[in-house]
mmCIF file of C-alpha atoms in Angstrom:
data_model
loop_
_atom_site.group_PDB
_atom_site.id
_atom_site.type_symbol
_atom_site.label_atom_id
_atom_site.label_comp_id
_atom_site.label_asym_id
_atom_site.label_seq_id
_atom_site.Cartn_x
_atom_site.Cartn_y
_atom_site.Cartn_z
ATOM 1 C CA MET P 1 56.570 58.807 186.425
ATOM 2 C CA LYS P 2 53.951 60.773 184.557
ATOM 3 C CA LYS P 3 51.216 58.707 182.997
ATOM 4 C CA ILE P 4 50.852 59.390 179.267
ATOM 5 C CA LYS P 5 47.244 60.209 178.486
ATOM 6 C CA MET P 6 46.056 59.425 174.975
ATOM 7 C CA THR P 7 43.411 61.555 173.301
ATOM 8 C CA LYS P 8 40.187 59.970 172.104
ATOM 9 C CA THR P 9 41.255 60.455 168.462
ATOM 10 C CA ALA P 10 44.608 58.734 169.076
ATOM 11 C CA LYS P 11 42.812 55.814 170.779
ATOM 12 C CA ASN P 12 40.399 55.407 167.849
ATOM 13 C CA ASN P 13 43.255 55.490 165.338
ATOM 14 C CA LEU P 14 45.243 52.979 167.384
ATOM 15 C CA ILE P 15 42.244 50.616 167.478
ATOM 16 C CA THR P 16 41.982 50.840 163.666
ATOM 17 C CA TYR P 17 45.695 50.068 163.168
ATOM 18 C CA LEU P 18 45.529 47.257 165.750
ATOM 19 C CA MET P 19 42.499 45.742 164.023
ATOM 20 C CA VAL P 20 44.367 45.546 160.694
ATOM 21 C CA PHE P 21 47.509 44.190 162.372
ATOM 22 C CA LEU P 22 45.615 41.454 164.264
ATOM 23 C CA ALA P 23 43.814 40.442 161.055
ATOM 24 C CA TYR P 24 47.217 40.131 159.343
ATOM 25 C CA VAL P 25 48.631 38.024 162.211
ATOM 26 C CA ALA P 26 45.549 35.756 162.194
ATOM 27 C CA VAL P 27 45.837 35.180 158.436
ATOM 28 C CA GLN P 28 49.576 34.452 158.701
ATOM 29 C CA ILE P 29 48.882 31.843 161.410
ATOM 30 C CA LEU P 30 46.234 30.216 159.200
ATOM 31 C CA LEU P 31 48.630 30.211 156.234
ATOM 32 C CA THR P 32 51.446 28.683 158.310
ATOM 33 C CA THR P 33 49.225 25.920 159.705
ATOM 34 C CA GLY P 34 47.651 25.254 156.296
ATOM 35 C CA ASN P 35 44.110 25.986 157.498
ATOM 36 C CA ILE P 36 43.204 28.312 154.652
ATOM 37 C CA SER P 37 41.894 27.182 151.267
ATOM 38 C CA SER P 38 43.503 28.068 147.933
ATOM 39 C CA LEU P 39 40.384 30.101 147.083
ATOM 40 C CA MET P 40 40.810 32.247 150.193
ATOM 41 C CA LYS P 41 44.543 32.620 149.473
ATOM 42 C CA GLY P 42 43.598 34.109 146.109
ATOM 43 C CA LEU P 43 41.333 36.644 147.850
ATOM 44 C CA LEU P 44 43.969 38.040 150.241
ATOM 45 C CA VAL P 45 45.476 40.611 147.850
ATOM 46 C CA PRO P 46 42.043 41.671 146.437
ATOM 47 C CA LEU P 47 40.899 42.235 150.046
ATOM 48 C CA CYS P 48 43.742 44.729 150.566
ATOM 49 C CA ILE P 49 42.863 46.404 147.249
ATOM 50 C CA TYR P 50 39.181 46.803 148.179
ATOM 51 C CA VAL P 51 40.058 48.146 151.644
ATOM 52 C CA MET P 52 42.335 50.784 150.081
ATOM 53 C CA LEU P 53 39.649 51.749 147.563
ATOM 54 C CA ALA P 54 36.952 51.952 150.261
ATOM 55 C CA VAL P 55 38.929 54.146 152.677
ATOM 56 C CA SER P 56 40.144 56.424 149.859
ATOM 57 C CA LEU P 57 36.622 56.914 148.477
ATOM 58 C CA ASN P 58 35.390 57.625 152.012
ATOM 59 C CA LEU P 59 37.783 60.580 152.045
ATOM 60 C CA THR P 60 35.908 62.065 149.065
ATOM 61 C CA VAL P 61 32.359 60.981 149.951
ATOM 62 C CA GLY P 62 32.432 61.020 153.757
ATOM 63 C CA ILE P 63 34.990 63.672 154.692
ATOM 64 C CA LEU P 64 34.761 66.044 151.701
ATOM 65 C CA GLY P 65 31.047 65.369 151.168
ATOM 66 C CA GLU P 66 31.186 64.993 147.366
ATOM 67 C CA LEU P 67 29.679 62.027 145.513
ATOM 68 C CA SER P 68 32.244 60.570 143.092
ATOM 69 C CA LEU P 69 31.573 57.599 140.792
ATOM 70 C CA GLY P 70 34.902 57.673 138.957
ATOM 71 C CA HIS P 71 37.041 55.809 141.473
ATOM 72 C CA ALA P 72 37.440 52.814 139.170
ATOM 73 C CA GLY P 73 38.832 55.231 136.549
ATOM 74 C CA PHE P 74 41.634 56.375 138.902
ATOM 75 C CA MET P 75 42.332 52.741 139.744
ATOM 76 C CA CYS P 76 42.580 52.010 136.006
ATOM 77 C CA VAL P 77 45.059 54.879 135.463
ATOM 78 C CA GLY P 78 47.275 53.635 138.312
ATOM 79 C CA ALA P 79 47.078 50.017 137.144
ATOM 80 C CA PHE P 80 48.056 50.670 133.514
ATOM 81 C CA ALA P 81 50.695 53.326 134.280
ATOM 82 C CA SER P 82 52.458 51.024 136.768
ATOM 83 C CA ALA P 83 52.086 47.881 134.599
ATOM 84 C CA PHE P 84 53.527 49.766 131.601
ATOM 85 C CA PHE P 85 56.557 50.831 133.659
ATOM 86 C CA SER P 86 57.086 47.320 135.091
ATOM 87 C CA LYS P 87 56.825 45.729 131.652
ATOM 88 C CA CYS P 88 59.380 48.161 130.204
ATOM 89 C CA MET P 89 61.792 47.766 133.153
ATOM 90 C CA ASP P 90 61.453 43.993 133.602
ATOM 91 C CA GLY P 91 64.952 42.547 134.017
ATOM 92 C CA MET P 92 66.589 45.988 134.076
ATOM 93 C CA MET P 93 66.428 46.567 137.850
ATOM 94 C CA PRO P 94 65.854 44.534 141.044
ATOM 95 C CA ASP P 95 62.261 43.328 141.520
ATOM 96 C CA GLY P 96 61.650 45.182 144.796
ATOM 97 C CA LEU P 97 62.998 48.487 143.475
ATOM 98 C CA ARG P 98 61.040 48.130 140.229
ATOM 99 C CA PHE P 99 57.790 47.526 142.127
ATOM 100 C CA LEU P 100 58.468 50.521 144.407
ATOM 101 C CA PHE P 101 58.939 52.799 141.387
ATOM 102 C CA ALA P 102 55.852 51.275 139.729
ATOM 103 C CA LEU P 103 53.844 51.995 142.874
ATOM 104 C CA LEU P 104 55.012 55.619 142.984
ATOM 105 C CA ILE P 105 54.288 56.057 139.268
ATOM 106 C CA GLY P 106 50.808 54.520 139.570
ATOM 107 C CA ALA P 107 49.892 56.703 142.566
ATOM 108 C CA ALA P 108 51.389 59.851 140.977
ATOM 109 C CA ALA P 109 49.624 59.276 137.621
ATOM 110 C CA ALA P 110 46.248 58.803 139.346
ATOM 111 C CA GLY P 111 46.913 61.835 141.584
ATOM 112 C CA VAL P 112 47.701 64.019 138.550
ATOM 113 C CA PHE P 113 44.489 62.851 136.856
ATOM 114 C CA GLY P 114 42.681 63.637 140.111
ATOM 115 C CA ILE P 115 43.942 67.227 139.963
ATOM 116 C CA LEU P 116 43.194 67.596 136.220
ATOM 117 C CA ILE P 117 39.669 66.210 136.623
ATOM 118 C CA GLY P 118 39.106 67.953 139.955
ATOM 119 C CA ILE P 119 39.802 71.503 138.734
ATOM 120 C CA PRO P 120 36.708 71.684 136.461
ATOM 121 C CA VAL P 121 34.595 68.947 138.106
ATOM 122 C CA LEU P 122 34.687 70.095 141.743
ATOM 123 C CA ARG P 123 32.844 73.272 140.758
ATOM 124 C CA LEU P 124 29.814 71.028 140.261
ATOM 125 C CA LYS P 125 27.641 69.634 143.051
ATOM 126 C CA GLY P 126 25.588 66.553 143.852
ATOM 127 C CA ASP P 127 24.286 64.528 140.906
ATOM 128 C CA TYR P 128 26.197 66.593 138.321
ATOM 129 C CA LEU P 129 29.539 65.760 139.961
ATOM 130 C CA ALA P 130 28.590 62.060 140.127
ATOM 131 C CA ILE P 131 27.668 61.988 136.406
ATOM 132 C CA VAL P 132 30.887 63.715 135.284
ATOM 133 C CA THR P 133 33.147 61.471 137.392
ATOM 134 C CA LEU P 134 31.259 58.428 136.111
ATOM 135 C CA ALA P 135 31.853 59.630 132.537
ATOM 136 C CA PHE P 136 35.579 60.049 133.314
ATOM 137 C CA GLY P 137 35.795 56.413 134.486
ATOM 138 C CA GLU P 138 34.122 55.152 131.303
ATOM 139 C CA ILE P 139 36.283 57.363 129.038
ATOM 140 C CA ILE P 140 39.530 56.115 130.634
ATOM 141 C CA LYS P 141 38.457 52.468 130.281
ATOM 142 C CA ASN P 142 37.479 52.873 126.613
ATOM 143 C CA LEU P 143 40.578 54.916 125.803
ATOM 144 C CA VAL P 144 42.860 52.150 127.132
ATOM 145 C CA ASN P 145 40.996 49.599 124.983
ATOM 146 C CA VAL P 146 41.957 51.397 121.746
ATOM 147 C CA LEU P 147 45.530 52.242 122.729
ATOM 148 C CA TYR P 148 48.471 50.342 121.176
ATOM 149 C CA ILE P 149 52.020 50.989 122.377
ATOM 150 C CA GLY P 150 55.119 49.151 121.202
ATOM 151 C CA LYS P 151 58.852 49.428 121.788
ATOM 152 C CA ASP P 152 61.864 48.619 119.589
ATOM 153 C CA LYS P 153 65.415 49.932 119.104
ATOM 154 C CA ASN P 154 64.009 53.171 117.643
ATOM 155 C CA GLY P 155 61.969 53.909 120.784
ATOM 156 C CA PHE P 156 58.243 53.855 121.531
ATOM 157 C CA HIS P 157 55.505 53.695 118.899
ATOM 158 C CA PHE P 158 51.871 54.676 119.436
ATOM 159 C CA SER P 159 48.709 53.862 117.508
ATOM 160 C CA MET P 160 44.938 53.843 118.049
ATOM 161 C CA LYS P 161 44.207 51.533 115.113
ATOM 162 C CA ASP P 162 45.889 48.133 115.647
ATOM 163 C CA SER P 163 49.261 46.587 116.577
ATOM 164 C CA ILE P 164 50.331 46.272 112.896
ATOM 165 C CA SER P 165 50.120 50.073 112.565
ATOM 166 C CA LEU P 166 52.952 50.380 115.095
ATOM 167 C CA HIS P 167 55.428 49.269 112.364
ATOM 168 C CA LEU P 168 57.832 47.709 114.855
ATOM 169 C CA GLU P 169 61.246 46.305 113.948
ATOM 170 C CA GLU P 170 61.895 42.553 114.252
ATOM 171 C CA ASP P 171 63.178 42.937 117.801
ATOM 172 C CA GLY P 172 60.157 45.072 118.738
ATOM 173 C CA GLN P 173 57.606 44.186 121.370
ATOM 174 C CA VAL P 174 53.974 45.245 121.817
ATOM 175 C CA ILE P 175 53.491 46.435 125.413
ATOM 176 C CA VAL P 176 49.900 47.700 125.382
ATOM 177 C CA ASN P 177 47.820 45.686 122.927
ATOM 178 C CA GLY P 178 44.452 47.472 122.840
ATOM 179 C CA ALA P 179 41.579 45.442 124.306
ATOM 180 C CA GLN P 180 43.997 42.587 125.079
ATOM 181 C CA GLY P 181 45.748 44.897 127.533
ATOM 182 C CA ILE P 182 49.191 44.251 129.009
ATOM 183 C CA THR P 183 50.408 40.654 129.240
ATOM 184 C CA GLY P 184 53.283 39.383 131.360
ATOM 185 C CA THR P 185 53.312 41.978 134.147
ATOM 186 C CA PRO P 186 55.684 40.816 136.939
ATOM 187 C CA HIS P 187 53.741 39.151 139.772
ATOM 188 C CA ASP P 188 55.081 41.342 142.607
ATOM 189 C CA ALA P 189 51.912 41.778 144.689
ATOM 190 C CA THR P 190 51.743 39.843 147.968
ATOM 191 C CA PHE P 191 49.457 39.926 151.001
ATOM 192 C CA THR P 192 52.232 41.452 153.159
ATOM 193 C CA ILE P 193 52.816 44.264 150.640
ATOM 194 C CA GLY P 194 49.038 44.777 150.493
ATOM 195 C CA ILE P 195 48.824 45.147 154.293
ATOM 196 C CA ILE P 196 51.745 47.613 154.289
ATOM 197 C CA LEU P 197 49.920 49.700 151.656
ATOM 198 C CA VAL P 198 46.704 49.527 153.727
ATOM 199 C CA PHE P 199 48.659 50.835 156.743
ATOM 200 C CA ILE P 200 50.177 53.663 154.671
ATOM 201 C CA SER P 201 46.724 54.575 153.278
ATOM 202 C CA LEU P 202 45.226 54.653 156.790
ATOM 203 C CA LEU P 203 48.178 56.664 158.099
ATOM 204 C CA VAL P 204 47.746 59.291 155.348
ATOM 205 C CA ILE P 205 43.931 59.509 155.594
ATOM 206 C CA LEU P 206 43.582 59.428 159.408
ATOM 207 C CA ASN P 207 46.356 61.992 159.878
ATOM 208 C CA LEU P 208 44.761 64.224 157.227
ATOM 209 C CA ILE P 209 41.298 63.962 158.843
ATOM 210 C CA ASN P 210 42.643 64.880 162.287
ATOM 211 C CA SER P 211 44.851 67.720 161.053
ATOM 212 C CA ARG P 212 44.083 71.387 160.480
ATOM 213 C CA ASP P 213 43.607 70.685 156.772
ATOM 214 C CA GLY P 214 41.159 67.904 157.625
ATOM 215 C CA ARG P 215 39.081 70.230 159.786
ATOM 216 C CA ALA P 216 39.030 72.728 156.918
ATOM 217 C CA ILE P 217 37.828 69.991 154.513
ATOM 218 C CA MET P 218 35.058 68.953 156.928
ATOM 219 C CA SER P 219 33.992 72.584 157.416
ATOM 220 C CA ILE P 220 33.552 72.844 153.608
ATOM 221 C CA ARG P 221 31.396 69.699 153.732
ATOM 222 C CA ASP P 222 29.240 71.035 156.589
ATOM 223 C CA ASN P 223 28.787 74.623 155.368
ATOM 224 C CA ARG P 224 30.598 75.880 152.292
ATOM 225 C CA ILE P 225 29.486 79.508 152.659
ATOM 226 C CA ALA P 226 30.538 79.703 156.321
ATOM 227 C CA ALA P 227 33.919 78.096 155.497
ATOM 228 C CA GLU P 228 34.503 80.589 152.670
ATOM 229 C CA SER P 229 33.515 83.515 154.911
ATOM 230 C CA ILE P 230 36.340 82.747 157.401
ATOM 231 C CA GLY P 231 38.967 82.603 154.643
ATOM 232 C CA ILE P 232 39.200 78.874 153.866
ATOM 233 C CA ASN P 233 40.373 78.284 150.288
ATOM 234 C CA ILE P 234 37.571 76.034 148.992
ATOM 235 C CA THR P 235 39.296 75.022 145.730
ATOM 236 C CA LYS P 236 42.611 74.192 147.423
ATOM 237 C CA TYR P 237 41.151 71.889 150.073
ATOM 238 C CA LYS P 238 38.700 70.191 147.717
ATOM 239 C CA LEU P 239 41.515 69.442 145.271
ATOM 240 C CA MET P 240 43.726 68.219 148.112
ATOM 241 C CA ALA P 241 41.165 65.657 149.304
ATOM 242 C CA PHE P 242 40.187 64.607 145.775
ATOM 243 C CA SER P 243 43.772 64.122 144.529
ATOM 244 C CA ILE P 244 44.886 62.206 147.658
ATOM 245 C CA SER P 245 41.849 59.937 147.271
ATOM 246 C CA ALA P 246 42.714 59.406 143.573
ATOM 247 C CA ALA P 247 46.393 58.697 144.373
ATOM 248 C CA ILE P 248 45.477 55.968 146.898
ATOM 249 C CA ALA P 249 43.100 54.467 144.316
ATOM 250 C CA GLY P 250 46.036 54.513 141.863
ATOM 251 C CA ALA P 251 48.212 52.671 144.413
ATOM 252 C CA ALA P 252 45.419 50.077 144.773
ATOM 253 C CA GLY P 253 45.399 49.791 140.967
ATOM 254 C CA THR P 254 49.162 49.120 141.021
ATOM 255 C CA LEU P 255 48.618 46.285 143.495
ATOM 256 C CA TYR P 256 45.806 44.968 141.279
ATOM 257 C CA ALA P 257 47.941 45.091 138.111
ATOM 258 C CA HIS P 258 50.835 43.218 139.748
ATOM 259 C CA ASN P 259 48.528 40.479 141.031
ATOM 260 C CA LEU P 260 47.508 39.364 137.506
ATOM 261 C CA SER P 261 49.365 37.865 134.567
ATOM 262 C CA THR P 262 47.189 39.801 132.074
ATOM 263 C CA LEU P 263 45.757 43.258 132.741
ATOM 264 C CA THR P 264 42.698 44.241 130.660
ATOM 265 C CA ALA P 265 40.299 47.183 130.946
ATOM 266 C CA LEU P 266 37.070 45.193 131.122
ATOM 267 C CA PRO P 267 33.780 46.603 132.491
ATOM 268 C CA LYS P 268 33.912 44.174 135.448
ATOM 269 C CA ASN P 269 37.443 45.383 136.372
ATOM 270 C CA PHE P 270 37.274 49.136 135.905
ATOM 271 C CA GLY P 271 33.698 49.850 134.860
ATOM 272 C CA TYR P 272 30.641 51.439 136.429
ATOM 273 C CA ASN P 273 29.881 48.372 138.574
ATOM 274 C CA MET P 274 33.288 48.545 140.246
ATOM 275 C CA SER P 275 32.733 52.193 141.236
ATOM 276 C CA ILE P 276 29.272 51.347 142.604
ATOM 277 C CA MET P 277 30.652 48.398 144.571
ATOM 278 C CA ILE P 278 33.277 50.635 146.221
ATOM 279 C CA LEU P 279 30.534 53.153 147.045
ATOM 280 C CA VAL P 280 28.479 50.320 148.626
ATOM 281 C CA PHE P 281 31.440 49.562 150.935
ATOM 282 C CA VAL P 282 31.519 53.207 152.010
ATOM 283 C CA VAL P 283 27.766 53.571 152.557
ATOM 284 C CA LEU P 284 27.338 50.281 154.437
ATOM 285 C CA GLY P 285 30.383 50.892 156.611
ATOM 286 C CA GLY P 286 29.134 54.363 157.462
ATOM 287 C CA ILE P 287 29.826 57.558 155.516
ATOM 288 C CA GLY P 288 32.836 59.196 157.154
ATOM 289 C CA ASN P 289 33.598 56.073 159.213
ATOM 290 C CA ILE P 290 37.008 54.769 158.054
ATOM 291 C CA ARG P 291 36.963 51.697 160.290
ATOM 292 C CA GLY P 292 33.461 50.852 159.080
ATOM 293 C CA SER P 293 34.654 50.992 155.456
ATOM 294 C CA ILE P 294 37.400 48.462 156.238
ATOM 295 C CA ILE P 295 34.949 46.045 157.876
ATOM 296 C CA ALA P 296 32.334 46.446 155.095
ATOM 297 C CA ALA P 297 34.956 45.853 152.365
ATOM 298 C CA ILE P 298 36.207 42.667 154.046
ATOM 299 C CA VAL P 299 32.744 41.253 154.874
ATOM 300 C CA LEU P 300 31.190 41.992 151.466
ATOM 301 C CA THR P 301 34.222 40.591 149.592
ATOM 302 C CA LEU P 302 34.392 37.367 151.595
ATOM 303 C CA LEU P 303 30.641 36.747 151.884
ATOM 304 C CA PRO P 304 29.926 35.639 148.263
ATOM 305 C CA GLU P 305 32.868 33.212 148.400
ATOM 306 C CA LEU P 306 31.901 31.800 151.810
ATOM 307 C CA LEU P 307 28.367 31.220 150.515
ATOM 308 C CA ARG P 308 29.529 29.612 147.260
ATOM 309 C CA GLY P 309 28.480 26.162 148.479
ATOM 310 C CA LEU P 310 24.852 27.323 148.604
ATOM 311 C CA SER P 311 24.823 27.632 144.817
ATOM 312 C CA ASP P 312 21.681 29.483 143.590
ATOM 313 C CA TYR P 313 20.830 30.919 147.026
ATOM 314 C CA ARG P 314 24.243 32.570 147.391
ATOM 315 C CA MET P 315 23.379 35.961 145.887
ATOM 316 C CA LEU P 316 19.945 35.968 147.569
ATOM 317 C CA ILE P 317 21.583 35.658 151.008
ATOM 318 C CA TYR P 318 24.151 38.295 149.975
ATOM 319 C CA ALA P 319 21.318 40.715 149.080
ATOM 320 C CA VAL P 320 19.508 40.022 152.375
ATOM 321 C CA VAL P 321 22.727 40.724 154.327
ATOM 322 C CA LEU P 322 23.178 44.004 152.409
ATOM 323 C CA ILE P 323 19.633 45.118 153.305
ATOM 324 C CA ALA P 324 20.083 44.042 156.942
ATOM 325 C CA MET P 325 23.369 45.975 157.230
ATOM 326 C CA MET P 326 21.777 49.054 155.674
ATOM 327 C CA LEU P 327 18.832 48.941 158.097
ATOM 328 C CA PHE P 328 21.137 48.367 161.072
ATOM 329 C CA ASN P 329 23.346 51.330 160.153
ATOM 330 C CA TRP P 330 20.774 53.863 158.986
ATOM 331 C CA SER P 331 17.282 52.957 160.280
ATOM 332 C CA PRO P 332 16.084 55.566 162.880
ATOM 333 C CA LYS P 333 14.835 52.791 165.187
ATOM 334 C CA ALA P 334 18.166 50.936 164.983
ATOM 335 C CA VAL P 335 20.081 54.155 165.677
ATOM 336 C CA GLU P 336 17.808 54.845 168.678
ATOM 337 C CA TRP P 337 18.335 51.286 169.965
ATOM 338 C CA LYS P 338 22.127 51.626 169.651
ATOM 339 C CA GLU P 339 22.005 54.935 171.557
ATOM 340 C CA THR P 340 19.958 53.274 174.335
ATOM 341 C CA LEU P 341 22.501 50.442 174.636
ATOM 342 C CA LYS P 342 25.346 52.931 174.690
ATOM 343 C CA GLU P 343 23.626 54.965 177.410
ATOM 344 C CA LYS P 344 23.100 51.804 179.473
ATOM 345 C CA TYR P 345 26.533 50.202 179.148
ATOM 346 C CA PHE P 346 28.848 53.102 178.160
ATOM 347 C CA PRO P 347 27.430 56.268 179.812
ATOM 348 C CA LYS P 348 30.871 57.903 180.094
ATOM 349 C CA ARG P 349 31.607 57.524 176.370
ATOM 350 C CA LEU P 350 28.169 58.902 175.446
ATOM 351 C CA SER P 351 28.670 61.996 177.633
ATOM 352 C CA GLU P 352 32.098 62.562 175.997
ATOM 353 C CA GLU P 353 30.540 62.349 172.520
ATOM 354 C CA LYS P 354 27.839 64.849 173.491
ATOM 355 C CA GLU P 355 30.497 67.262 174.830
ATOM 356 C CA VAL P 356 32.407 67.026 171.512
ATOM 357 C CA LYS P 357 29.209 67.767 169.545
#
């Protein structure tokens, strides 16, 4: 029999999938044996959300090479679009089917916004792109906070003043209540669903990176003029990466919305700090390193909770760990040390990497 030889890319992808699967199995064992606290149980779905956000932003920042600070805005679009659908359809279709449609709607809405924002914004570069995407995130959050939508036998009613201005009939119901958001969204999000969505996100992103389109996107990142000179459609591939990244963020927003009883557009949920936190996951895990983003998202989400018993010193230790991780990943001396270790213990792998370069 012929021995099937896997390529290096396939091996790396398999390791990433296996890592996520083993983490899922380990958590399920802990849940079954009752060796996991209620606090950690509450963090399982948010962990999946942050992993999805980190890997999707890495597609824009690491693979496309554009700095975006509006990821929380796309998450917000997906969250509210899906929660609105679920609230309207609650009791009208089976729970699983309703959540599936909500997920598709959330991802599609965020993807459409990604295209609409991407067409004018991706003409900008560097700091200008970051500022405009940041402004988009803030606009979306503030727009949701002044939006009132109700439903009665006459259909939907919209207002940007208050819920009384909707003039609903007696049987009417306010769905989106301005700054109070959407209350009573079905609690459909589970850790298993979160892991499935993480797998789908990884499948989409890793296959895109290793495809012909992915190579075109990376060539734009490395040298735009050279890519354009050989006939690569810059606008098409930039929009492709940006909209896929936005759609995955929208799917993460759907998971987020269906993990809460009340969804509100607060600064801590969908504001500037959320976008920065996702960017921190990407930078610390390694720009362009999808597996690194997963590890960074998990470690930096769990760390503050694991250190909660240390009270006032908790955030100090968290900051020290952040600095240590940054130095380990990006310091020239640390990089040189890692190369020396690799040369000593994995000479074959190092020679393969040099051949690729």
